[in-house]
Coordinates of N, CA and C and ligand atoms in Angstrom, one line a residue:
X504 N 77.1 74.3 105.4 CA 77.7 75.3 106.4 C 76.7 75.5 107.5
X505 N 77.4 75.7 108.5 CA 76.0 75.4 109.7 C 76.8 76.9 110.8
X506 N 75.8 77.5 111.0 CA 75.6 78.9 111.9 C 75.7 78.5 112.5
X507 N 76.6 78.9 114.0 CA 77.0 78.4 115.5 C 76.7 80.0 116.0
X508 N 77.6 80.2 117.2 CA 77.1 80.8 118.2 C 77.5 82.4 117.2
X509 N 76.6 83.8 117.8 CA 76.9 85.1 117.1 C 78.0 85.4 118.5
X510 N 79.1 86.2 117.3 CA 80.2 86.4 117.9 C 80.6 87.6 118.7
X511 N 79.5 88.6 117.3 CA 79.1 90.2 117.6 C 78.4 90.9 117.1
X512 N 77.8 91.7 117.6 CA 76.9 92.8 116.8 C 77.4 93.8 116.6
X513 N 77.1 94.3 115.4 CA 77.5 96.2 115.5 C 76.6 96.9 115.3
X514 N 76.2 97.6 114.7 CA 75.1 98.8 114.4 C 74.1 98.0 113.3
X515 N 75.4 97.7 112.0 CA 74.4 96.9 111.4 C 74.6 96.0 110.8
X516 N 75.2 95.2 112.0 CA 75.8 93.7 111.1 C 76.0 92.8 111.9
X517 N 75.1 91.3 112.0 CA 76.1 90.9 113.0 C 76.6 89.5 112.5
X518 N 77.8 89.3 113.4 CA 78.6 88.1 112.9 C 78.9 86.9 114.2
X519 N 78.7 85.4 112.6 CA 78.2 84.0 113.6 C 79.6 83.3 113.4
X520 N 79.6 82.5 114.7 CA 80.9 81.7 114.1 C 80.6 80.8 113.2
X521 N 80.9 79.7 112.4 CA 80.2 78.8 111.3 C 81.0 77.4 112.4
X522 N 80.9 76.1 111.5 CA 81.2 74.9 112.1 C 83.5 74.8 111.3
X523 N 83.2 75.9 110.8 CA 84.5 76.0 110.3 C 85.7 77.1 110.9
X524 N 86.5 76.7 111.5 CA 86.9 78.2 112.4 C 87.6 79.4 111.4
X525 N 87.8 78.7 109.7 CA 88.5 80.4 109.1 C 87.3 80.4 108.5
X526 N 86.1 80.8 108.9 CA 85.1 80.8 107.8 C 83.8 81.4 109.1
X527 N 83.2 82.6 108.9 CA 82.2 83.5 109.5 C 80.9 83.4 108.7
X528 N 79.6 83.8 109.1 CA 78.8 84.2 108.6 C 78.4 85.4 109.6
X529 N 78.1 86.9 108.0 CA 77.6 87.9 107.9 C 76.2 87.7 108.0
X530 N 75.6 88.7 108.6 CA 73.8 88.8 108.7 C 73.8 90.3 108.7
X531 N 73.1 91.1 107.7 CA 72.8 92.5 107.4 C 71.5 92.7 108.3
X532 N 71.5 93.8 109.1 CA 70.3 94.1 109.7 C 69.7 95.2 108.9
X533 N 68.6 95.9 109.4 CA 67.8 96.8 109.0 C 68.3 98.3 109.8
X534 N 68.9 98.2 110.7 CA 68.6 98.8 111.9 C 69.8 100.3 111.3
X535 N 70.1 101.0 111.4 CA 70.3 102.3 111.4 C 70.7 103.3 112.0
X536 N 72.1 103.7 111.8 CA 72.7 104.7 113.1 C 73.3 105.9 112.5
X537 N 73.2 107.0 112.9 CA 74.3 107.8 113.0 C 74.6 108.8 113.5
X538 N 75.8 109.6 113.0 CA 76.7 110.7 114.5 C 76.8 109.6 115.6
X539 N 77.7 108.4 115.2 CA 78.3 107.5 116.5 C 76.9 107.2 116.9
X540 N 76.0 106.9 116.9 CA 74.6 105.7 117.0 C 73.6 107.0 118.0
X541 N 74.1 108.4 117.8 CA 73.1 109.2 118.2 C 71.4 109.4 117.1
X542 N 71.8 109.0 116.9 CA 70.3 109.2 115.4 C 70.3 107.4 115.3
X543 N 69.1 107.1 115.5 CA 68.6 105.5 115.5 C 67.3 105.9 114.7
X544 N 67.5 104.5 113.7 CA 66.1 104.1 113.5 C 66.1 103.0 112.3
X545 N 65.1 102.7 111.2 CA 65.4 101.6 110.7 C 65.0 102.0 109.3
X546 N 66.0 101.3 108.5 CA 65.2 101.6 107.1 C 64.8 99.6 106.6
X547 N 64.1 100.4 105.7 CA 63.4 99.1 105.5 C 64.0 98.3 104.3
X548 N 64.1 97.1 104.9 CA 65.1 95.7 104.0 C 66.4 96.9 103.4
X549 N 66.8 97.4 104.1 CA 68.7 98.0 103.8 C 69.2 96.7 103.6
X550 N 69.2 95.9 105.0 CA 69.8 94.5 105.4 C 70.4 93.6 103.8
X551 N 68.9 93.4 103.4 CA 68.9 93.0 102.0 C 69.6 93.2 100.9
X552 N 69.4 95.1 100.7 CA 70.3 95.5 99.9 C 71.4 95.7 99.8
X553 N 71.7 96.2 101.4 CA 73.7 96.2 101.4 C 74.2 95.1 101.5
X554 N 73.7 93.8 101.5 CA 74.3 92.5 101.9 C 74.5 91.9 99.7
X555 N 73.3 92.2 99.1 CA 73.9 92.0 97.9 C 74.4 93.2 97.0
X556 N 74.5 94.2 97.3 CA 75.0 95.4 96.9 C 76.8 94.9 97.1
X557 N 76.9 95.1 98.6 CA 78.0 94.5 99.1 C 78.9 93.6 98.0
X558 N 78.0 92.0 98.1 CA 78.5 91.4 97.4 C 79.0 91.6 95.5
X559 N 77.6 92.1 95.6 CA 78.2 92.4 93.9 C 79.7 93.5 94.0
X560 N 79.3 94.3 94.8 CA 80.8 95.5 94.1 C 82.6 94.2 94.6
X561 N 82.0 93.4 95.6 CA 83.4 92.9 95.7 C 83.8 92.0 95.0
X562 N 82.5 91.0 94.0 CA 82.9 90.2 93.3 C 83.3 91.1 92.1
X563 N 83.0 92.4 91.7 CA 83.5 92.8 90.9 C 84.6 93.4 90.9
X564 N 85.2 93.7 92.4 CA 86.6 94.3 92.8 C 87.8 93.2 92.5
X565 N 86.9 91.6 92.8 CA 88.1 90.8 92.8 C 88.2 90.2 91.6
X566 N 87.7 90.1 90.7 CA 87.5 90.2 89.1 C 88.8 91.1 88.8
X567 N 88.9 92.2 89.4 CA 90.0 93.3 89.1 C 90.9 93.0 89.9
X568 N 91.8 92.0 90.8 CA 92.5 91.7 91.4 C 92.4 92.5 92.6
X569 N 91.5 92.1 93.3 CA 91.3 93.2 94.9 C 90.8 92.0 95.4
X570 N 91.5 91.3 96.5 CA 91.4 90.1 97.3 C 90.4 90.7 98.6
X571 N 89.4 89.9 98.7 CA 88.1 90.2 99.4 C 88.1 89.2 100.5
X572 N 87.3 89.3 101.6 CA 86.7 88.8 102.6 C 85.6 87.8 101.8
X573 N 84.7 88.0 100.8 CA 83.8 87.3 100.0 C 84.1 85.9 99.6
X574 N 83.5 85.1 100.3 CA 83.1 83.8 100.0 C 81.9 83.5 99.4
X575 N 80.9 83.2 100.0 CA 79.4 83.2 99.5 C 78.2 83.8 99.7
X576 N 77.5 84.6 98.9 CA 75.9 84.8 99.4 C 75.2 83.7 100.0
X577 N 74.9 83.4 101.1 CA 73.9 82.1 101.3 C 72.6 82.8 101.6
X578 N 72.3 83.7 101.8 CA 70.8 84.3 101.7 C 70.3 85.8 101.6
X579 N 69.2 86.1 101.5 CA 69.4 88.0 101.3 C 69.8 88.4 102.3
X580 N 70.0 87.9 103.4 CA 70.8 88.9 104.7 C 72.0 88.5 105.1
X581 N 72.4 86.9 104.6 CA 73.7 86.2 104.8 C 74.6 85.9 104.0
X582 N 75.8 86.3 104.5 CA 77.4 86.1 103.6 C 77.7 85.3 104.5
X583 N 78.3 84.0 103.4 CA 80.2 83.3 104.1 C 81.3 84.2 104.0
X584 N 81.8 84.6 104.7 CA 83.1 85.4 104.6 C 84.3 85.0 104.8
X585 N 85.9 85.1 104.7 CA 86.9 84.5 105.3 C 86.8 85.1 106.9
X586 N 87.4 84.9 108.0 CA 87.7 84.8 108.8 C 88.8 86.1 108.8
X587 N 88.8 87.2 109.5 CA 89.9 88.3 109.4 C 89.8 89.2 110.5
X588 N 91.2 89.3 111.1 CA 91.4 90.3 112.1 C 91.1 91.6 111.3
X589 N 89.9 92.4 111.9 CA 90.0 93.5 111.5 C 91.2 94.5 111.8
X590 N 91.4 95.2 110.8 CA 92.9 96.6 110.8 C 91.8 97.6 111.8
X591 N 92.0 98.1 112.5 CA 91.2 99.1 113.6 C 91.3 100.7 112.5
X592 N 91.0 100.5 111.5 CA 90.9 102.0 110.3 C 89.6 102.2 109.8
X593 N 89.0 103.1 109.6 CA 88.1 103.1 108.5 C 89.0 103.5 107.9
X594 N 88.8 103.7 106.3 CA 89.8 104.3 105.3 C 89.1 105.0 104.5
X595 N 89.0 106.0 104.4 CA 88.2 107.0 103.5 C 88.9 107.5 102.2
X596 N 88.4 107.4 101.0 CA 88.7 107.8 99.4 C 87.5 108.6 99.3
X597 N 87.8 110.2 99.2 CA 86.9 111.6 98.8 C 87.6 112.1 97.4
X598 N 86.9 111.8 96.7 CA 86.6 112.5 95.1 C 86.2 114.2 95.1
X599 N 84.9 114.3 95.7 CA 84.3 115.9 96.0 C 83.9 115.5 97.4
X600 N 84.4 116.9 97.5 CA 84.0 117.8 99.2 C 83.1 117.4 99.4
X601 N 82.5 116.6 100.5 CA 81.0 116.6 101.4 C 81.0 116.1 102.5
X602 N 80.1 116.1 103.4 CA 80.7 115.4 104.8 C 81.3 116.1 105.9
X603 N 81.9 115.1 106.6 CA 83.0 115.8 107.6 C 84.2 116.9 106.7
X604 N 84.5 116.0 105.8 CA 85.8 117.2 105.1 C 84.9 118.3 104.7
X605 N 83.9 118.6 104.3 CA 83.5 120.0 103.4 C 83.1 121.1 105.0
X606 N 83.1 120.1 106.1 CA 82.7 121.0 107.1 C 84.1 121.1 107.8
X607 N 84.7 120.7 108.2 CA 86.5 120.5 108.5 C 86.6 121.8 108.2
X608 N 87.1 121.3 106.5 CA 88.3 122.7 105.9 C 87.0 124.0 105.4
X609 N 85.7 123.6 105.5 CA 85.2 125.2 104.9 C 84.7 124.5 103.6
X610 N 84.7 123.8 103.1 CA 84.8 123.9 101.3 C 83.0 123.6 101.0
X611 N 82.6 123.9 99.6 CA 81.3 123.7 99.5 C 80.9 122.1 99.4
X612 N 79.9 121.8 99.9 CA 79.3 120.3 99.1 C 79.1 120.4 97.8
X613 N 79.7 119.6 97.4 CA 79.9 119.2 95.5 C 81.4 119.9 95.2
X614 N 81.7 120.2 95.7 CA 82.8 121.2 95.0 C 84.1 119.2 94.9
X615 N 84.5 120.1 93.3 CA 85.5 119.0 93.3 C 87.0 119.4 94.0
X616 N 87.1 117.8 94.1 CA 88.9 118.3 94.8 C 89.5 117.9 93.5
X617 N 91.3 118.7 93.6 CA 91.9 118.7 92.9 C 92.6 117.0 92.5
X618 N 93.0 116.9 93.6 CA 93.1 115.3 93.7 C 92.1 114.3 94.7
X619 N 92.8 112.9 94.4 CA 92.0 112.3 95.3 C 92.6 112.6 96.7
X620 N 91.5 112.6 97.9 CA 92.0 112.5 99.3 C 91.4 110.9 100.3
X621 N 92.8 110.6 100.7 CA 92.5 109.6 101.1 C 92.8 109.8 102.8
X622 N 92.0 109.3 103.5 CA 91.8 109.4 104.8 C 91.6 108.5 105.8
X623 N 92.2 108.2 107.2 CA 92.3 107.2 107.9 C 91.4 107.9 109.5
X624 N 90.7 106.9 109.8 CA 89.6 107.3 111.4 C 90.1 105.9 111.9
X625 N 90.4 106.1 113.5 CA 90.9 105.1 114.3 C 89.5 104.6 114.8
X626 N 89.7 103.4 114.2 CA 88.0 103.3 114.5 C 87.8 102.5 116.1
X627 N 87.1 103.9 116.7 CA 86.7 103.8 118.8 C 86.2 104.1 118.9
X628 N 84.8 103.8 118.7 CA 83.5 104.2 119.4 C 83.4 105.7 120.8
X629 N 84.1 104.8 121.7 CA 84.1 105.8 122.1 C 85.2 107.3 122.5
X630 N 86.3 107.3 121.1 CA 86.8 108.2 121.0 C 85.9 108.8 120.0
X631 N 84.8 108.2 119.3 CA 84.2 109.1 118.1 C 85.0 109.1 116.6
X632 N 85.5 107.6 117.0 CA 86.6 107.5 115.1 C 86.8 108.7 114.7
X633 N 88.5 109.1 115.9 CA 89.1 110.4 115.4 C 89.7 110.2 114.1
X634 N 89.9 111.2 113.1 CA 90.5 111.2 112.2 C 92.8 111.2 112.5
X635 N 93.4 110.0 112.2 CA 94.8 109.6 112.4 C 95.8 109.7 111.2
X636 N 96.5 110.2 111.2 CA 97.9 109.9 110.1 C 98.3 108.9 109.9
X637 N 99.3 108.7 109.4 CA 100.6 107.6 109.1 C 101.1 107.6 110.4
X638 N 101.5 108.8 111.3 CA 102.2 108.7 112.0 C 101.9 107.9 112.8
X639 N 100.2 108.8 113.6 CA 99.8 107.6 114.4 C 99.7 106.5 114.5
X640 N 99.0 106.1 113.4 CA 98.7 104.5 113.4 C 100.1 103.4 113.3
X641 N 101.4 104.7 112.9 CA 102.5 103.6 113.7 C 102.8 103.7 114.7
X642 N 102.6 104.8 115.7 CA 103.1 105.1 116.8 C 101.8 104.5 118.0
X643 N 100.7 104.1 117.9 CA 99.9 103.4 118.4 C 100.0 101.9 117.5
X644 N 100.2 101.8 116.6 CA 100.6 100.2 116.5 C 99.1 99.9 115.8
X645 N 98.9 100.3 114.9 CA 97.2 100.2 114.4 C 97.5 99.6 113.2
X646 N 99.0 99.4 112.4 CA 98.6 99.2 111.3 C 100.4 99.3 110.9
X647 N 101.1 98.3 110.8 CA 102.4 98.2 110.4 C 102.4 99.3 109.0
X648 N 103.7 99.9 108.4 CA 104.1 100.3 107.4 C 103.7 100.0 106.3
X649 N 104.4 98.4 106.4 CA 104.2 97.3 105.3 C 102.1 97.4 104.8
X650 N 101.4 96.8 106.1 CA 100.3 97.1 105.8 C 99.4 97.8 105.4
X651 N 99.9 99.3 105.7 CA 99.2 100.8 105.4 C 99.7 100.8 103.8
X652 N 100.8 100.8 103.3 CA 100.8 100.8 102.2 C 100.1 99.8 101.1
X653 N 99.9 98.8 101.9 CA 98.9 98.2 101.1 C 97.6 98.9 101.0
X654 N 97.3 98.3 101.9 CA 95.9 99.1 102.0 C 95.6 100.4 101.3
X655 N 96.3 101.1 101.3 CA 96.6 102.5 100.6 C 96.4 102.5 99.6
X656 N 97.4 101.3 98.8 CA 97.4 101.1 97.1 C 95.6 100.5 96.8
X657 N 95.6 99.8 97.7 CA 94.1 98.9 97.4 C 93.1 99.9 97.6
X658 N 92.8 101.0 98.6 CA 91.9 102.1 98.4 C 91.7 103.2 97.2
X659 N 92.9 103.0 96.5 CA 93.1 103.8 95.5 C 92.6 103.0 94.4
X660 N 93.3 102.2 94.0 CA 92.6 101.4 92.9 C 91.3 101.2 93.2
X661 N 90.9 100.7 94.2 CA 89.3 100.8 94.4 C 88.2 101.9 94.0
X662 N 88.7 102.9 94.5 CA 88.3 104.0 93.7 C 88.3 104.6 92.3
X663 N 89.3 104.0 91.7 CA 89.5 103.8 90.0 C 88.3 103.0 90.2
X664 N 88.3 101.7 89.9 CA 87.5 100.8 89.2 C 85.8 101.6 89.8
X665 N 85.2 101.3 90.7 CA 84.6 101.6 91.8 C 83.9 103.0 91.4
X666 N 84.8 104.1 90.7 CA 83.9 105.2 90.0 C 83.8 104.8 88.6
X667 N 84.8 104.5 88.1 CA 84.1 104.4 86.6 C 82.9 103.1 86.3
X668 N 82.8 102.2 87.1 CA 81.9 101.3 86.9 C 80.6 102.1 87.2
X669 N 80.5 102.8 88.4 CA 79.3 103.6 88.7 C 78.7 104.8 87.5
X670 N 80.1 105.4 86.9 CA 79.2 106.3 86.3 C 78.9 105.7 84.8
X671 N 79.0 104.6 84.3 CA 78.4 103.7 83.5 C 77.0 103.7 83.9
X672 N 76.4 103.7 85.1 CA 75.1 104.0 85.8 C 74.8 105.2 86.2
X673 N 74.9 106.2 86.0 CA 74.9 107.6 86.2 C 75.2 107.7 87.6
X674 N 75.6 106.7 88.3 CA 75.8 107.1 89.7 C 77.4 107.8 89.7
X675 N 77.6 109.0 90.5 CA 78.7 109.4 91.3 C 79.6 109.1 92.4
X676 N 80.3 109.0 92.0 CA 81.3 108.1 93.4 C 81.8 109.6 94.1
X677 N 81.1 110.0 95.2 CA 81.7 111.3 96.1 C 82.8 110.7 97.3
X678 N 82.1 109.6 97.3 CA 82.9 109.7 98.6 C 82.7 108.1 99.1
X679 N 84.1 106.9 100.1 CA 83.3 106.3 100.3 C 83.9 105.5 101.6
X680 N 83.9 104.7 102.6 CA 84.6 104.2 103.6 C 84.8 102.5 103.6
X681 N 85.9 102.2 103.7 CA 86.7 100.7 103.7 C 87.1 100.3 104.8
X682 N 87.2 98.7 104.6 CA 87.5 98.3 106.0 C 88.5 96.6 105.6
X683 N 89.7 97.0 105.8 CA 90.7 96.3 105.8 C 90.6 94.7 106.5
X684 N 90.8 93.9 106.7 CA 91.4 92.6 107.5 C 92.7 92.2 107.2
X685 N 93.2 91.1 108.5 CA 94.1 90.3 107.5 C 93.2 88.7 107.5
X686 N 93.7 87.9 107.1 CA 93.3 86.7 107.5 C 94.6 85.8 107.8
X687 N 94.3 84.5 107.7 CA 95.2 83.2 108.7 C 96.6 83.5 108.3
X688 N 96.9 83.7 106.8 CA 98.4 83.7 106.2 C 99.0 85.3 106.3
X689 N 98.3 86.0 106.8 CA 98.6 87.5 106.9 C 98.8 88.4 106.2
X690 N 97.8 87.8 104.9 CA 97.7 89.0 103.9 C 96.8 89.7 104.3
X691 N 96.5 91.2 103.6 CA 95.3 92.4 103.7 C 94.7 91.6 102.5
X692 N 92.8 91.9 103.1 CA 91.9 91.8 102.6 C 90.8 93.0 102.4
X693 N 90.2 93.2 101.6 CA 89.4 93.9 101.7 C 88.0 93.3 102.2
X694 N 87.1 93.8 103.4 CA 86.3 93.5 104.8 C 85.3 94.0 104.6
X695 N 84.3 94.1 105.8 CA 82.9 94.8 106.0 C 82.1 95.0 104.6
X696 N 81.7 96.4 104.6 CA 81.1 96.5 103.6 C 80.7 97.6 102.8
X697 N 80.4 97.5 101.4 CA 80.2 98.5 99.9 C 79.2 98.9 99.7
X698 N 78.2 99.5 100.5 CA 77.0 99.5 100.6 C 76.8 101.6 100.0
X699 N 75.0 102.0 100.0 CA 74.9 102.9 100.7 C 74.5 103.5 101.8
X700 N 75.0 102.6 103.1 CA 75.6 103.1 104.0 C 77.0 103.4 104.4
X701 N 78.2 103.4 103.6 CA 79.0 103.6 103.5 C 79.8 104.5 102.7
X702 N 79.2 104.5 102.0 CA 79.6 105.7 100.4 C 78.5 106.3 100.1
X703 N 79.0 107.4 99.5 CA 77.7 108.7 98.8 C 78.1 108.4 97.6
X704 N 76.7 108.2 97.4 CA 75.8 108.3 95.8 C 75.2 109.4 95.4
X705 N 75.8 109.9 94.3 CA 74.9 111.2 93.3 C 74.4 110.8 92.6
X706 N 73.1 111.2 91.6 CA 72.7 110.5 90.7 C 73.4 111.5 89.7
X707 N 74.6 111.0 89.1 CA 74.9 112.0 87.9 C 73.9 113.1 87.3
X708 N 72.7 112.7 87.0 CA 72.4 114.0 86.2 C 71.6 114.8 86.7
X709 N 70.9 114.1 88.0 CA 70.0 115.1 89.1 C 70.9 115.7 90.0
X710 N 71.7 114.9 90.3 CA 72.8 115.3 91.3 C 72.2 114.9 92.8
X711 N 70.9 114.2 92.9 CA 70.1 113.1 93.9 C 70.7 112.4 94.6
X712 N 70.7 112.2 95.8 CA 71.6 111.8 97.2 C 70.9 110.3 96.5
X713 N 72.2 109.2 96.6 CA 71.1 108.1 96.9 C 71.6 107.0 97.7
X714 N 72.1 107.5 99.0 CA 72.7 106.9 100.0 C 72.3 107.4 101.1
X715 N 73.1 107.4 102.5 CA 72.7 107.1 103.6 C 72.1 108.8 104.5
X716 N 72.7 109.6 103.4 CA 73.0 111.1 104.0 C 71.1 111.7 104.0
X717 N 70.6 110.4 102.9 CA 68.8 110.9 102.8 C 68.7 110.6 104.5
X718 N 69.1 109.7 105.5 CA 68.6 109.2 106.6 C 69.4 110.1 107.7
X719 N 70.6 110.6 107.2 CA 71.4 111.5 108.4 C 70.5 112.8 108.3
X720 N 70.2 113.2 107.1 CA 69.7 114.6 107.0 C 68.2 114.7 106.7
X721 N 67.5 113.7 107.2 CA 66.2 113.5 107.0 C 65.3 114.1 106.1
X722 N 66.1 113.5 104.9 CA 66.0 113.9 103.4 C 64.7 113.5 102.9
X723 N 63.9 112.7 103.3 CA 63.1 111.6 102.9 C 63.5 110.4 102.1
X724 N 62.2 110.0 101.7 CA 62.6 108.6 100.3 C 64.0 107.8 100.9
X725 N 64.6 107.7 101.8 CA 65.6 106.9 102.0 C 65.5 105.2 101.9
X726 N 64.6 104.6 101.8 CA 64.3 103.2 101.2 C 64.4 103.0 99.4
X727 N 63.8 104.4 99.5 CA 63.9 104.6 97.8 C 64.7 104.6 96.6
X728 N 65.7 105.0 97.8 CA 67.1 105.4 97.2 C 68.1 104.5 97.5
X729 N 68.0 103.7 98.4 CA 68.6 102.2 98.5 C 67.7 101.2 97.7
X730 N 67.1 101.3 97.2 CA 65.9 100.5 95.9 C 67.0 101.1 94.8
X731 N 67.0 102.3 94.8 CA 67.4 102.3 93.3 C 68.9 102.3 92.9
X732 N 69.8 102.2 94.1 CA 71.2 101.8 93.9 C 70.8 100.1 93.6
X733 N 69.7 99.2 94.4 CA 69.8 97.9 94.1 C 69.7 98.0 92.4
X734 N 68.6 98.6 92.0 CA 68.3 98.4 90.7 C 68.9 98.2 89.7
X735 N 69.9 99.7 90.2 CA 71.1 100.0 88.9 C 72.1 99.4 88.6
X736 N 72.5 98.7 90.2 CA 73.5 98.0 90.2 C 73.3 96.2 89.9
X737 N 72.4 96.0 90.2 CA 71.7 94.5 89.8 C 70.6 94.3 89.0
X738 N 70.1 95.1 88.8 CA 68.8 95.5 87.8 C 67.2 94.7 88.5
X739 N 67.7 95.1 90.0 CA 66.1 94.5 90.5 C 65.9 95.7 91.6
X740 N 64.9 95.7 92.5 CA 64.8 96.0 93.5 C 63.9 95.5 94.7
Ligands
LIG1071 P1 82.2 111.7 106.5 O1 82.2 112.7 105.4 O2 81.0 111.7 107.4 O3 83.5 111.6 107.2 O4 82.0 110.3 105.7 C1 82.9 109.9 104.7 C2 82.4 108.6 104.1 O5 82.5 107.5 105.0 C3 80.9 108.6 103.6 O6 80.8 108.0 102.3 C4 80.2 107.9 104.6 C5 81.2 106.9 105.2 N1 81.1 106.7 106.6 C6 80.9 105.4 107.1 O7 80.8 104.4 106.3 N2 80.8 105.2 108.4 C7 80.9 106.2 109.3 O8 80.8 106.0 110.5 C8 81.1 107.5 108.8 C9 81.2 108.7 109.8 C10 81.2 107.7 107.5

């Protein structure tokens, strides 16, 4: 597999074309953003860990019939991936209040919800990934019917498998963000990435942040706590 020209960068990922045109390579950076890339800085070998962190939770989603973007690990910073128009959605699955929702509606951090809440951001930089409906995203054209329902069913099940595998590790699944594709035949894939930069980690019994919210709320130990999601979840660090 041979790395050609980089196609794009984002905050923390960037992507190369390969010598194959349905076939990309992923490269995880170190580099670090947030509130829309107002807070910069770097945590050390993330790159590493969300690139196999990543991989393991989707080899283990597609094991459970959740069709992935995942092709190959080729190194600690590089994935083969399929080739996929991204869906313009983040898609959010919240278990307990934290975040933007606990500040939204008023509710406390930790507090549980009654049910699950699942959640769509039109993902635009520079609109600030508003939060969108159903309605929208058919009335802007973000995401056919047929599509969102998928996607819908597949964020849900995700979150089944996805918490109970975690709290087998005392980790907490609070909260976490997805990222759809199609690829060449035009099915939905599940995209991007499973990291903790993307989902909140509790430690079940401390109730210990061990995701990205240590680096938004300058918690400390934030390498530490991406060490120990590698650990738990792959048993190294
Ligand atoms: P929020 O509470 O800030 O809306 O975040 C909800 C979840 O989505 C949380 O697990 C972190 C994740 N997330 C991202 O992956 N990317 C983002 O840009 C934001 C804002 C949140």
């Amino acid at each position: 597999m041979e790395k050609r020209e980089q196609l794009y960068e984002g905050k923390a990922k960037k992507v190369y074309a390969t010598d194959q045109p349905e076939r990309y390579i992923v490269e995880y950076k170190d580099d670090a953003t947030a509130f829309n890339g107002l807070k910069k800085g770097t945590i050390q070998n993330k790159g590493v860990i969300n690139n196999q962190v990543t991989n393991h939770l989707m080899t283990y989603l597609a094991g459970k019939g959740i069709p992935t973007h995942l092709l190959r690990e080729l190194s600690e910073r590089e994935t083969l991936v399929k080739k996929v128009s991204i869906v313009p959605l983040e898609v959010i699955v919240r278990n307990i209040a934290a975040g933007s929702l606990a500040k939204r509606l008023g509710l406390a951090e930790g507090e549980k919800l009654r049910s699950v809440v699942l959640e769509y951001c039109y993902k635009d930089d520079a609109l600030g990934d508003p939060l969108v409906n159903e309605y929208h995203i058919k009335a802007l054209g973000l995401a056919t019917e047929a599509d969102l329902a998928t996607i819908a069913a597949y964020a849900l099940r995700i979150n089944e498998y996805l918490s109970e595998y975690l709290r087998d590790l005392s980790i907490e699944l609070i909260d976490f963000k997805l990222e759809f594709g199609k690829v060449a035949d035009g099915s939905i894939v599940l995209a991007d990435e499973i990291s903790p930069d993307t989902c909140r980690f509790w430690d079940s019994v401390t109730g210990e942040k061990l995701d990205k919210d240590r680096f938004r709320q300058d918690l400390g130990n934030v390498e530490g706590a991406y060490q120990e999601i590698m650990r738990r979840l792959l048993g190294q660090s």
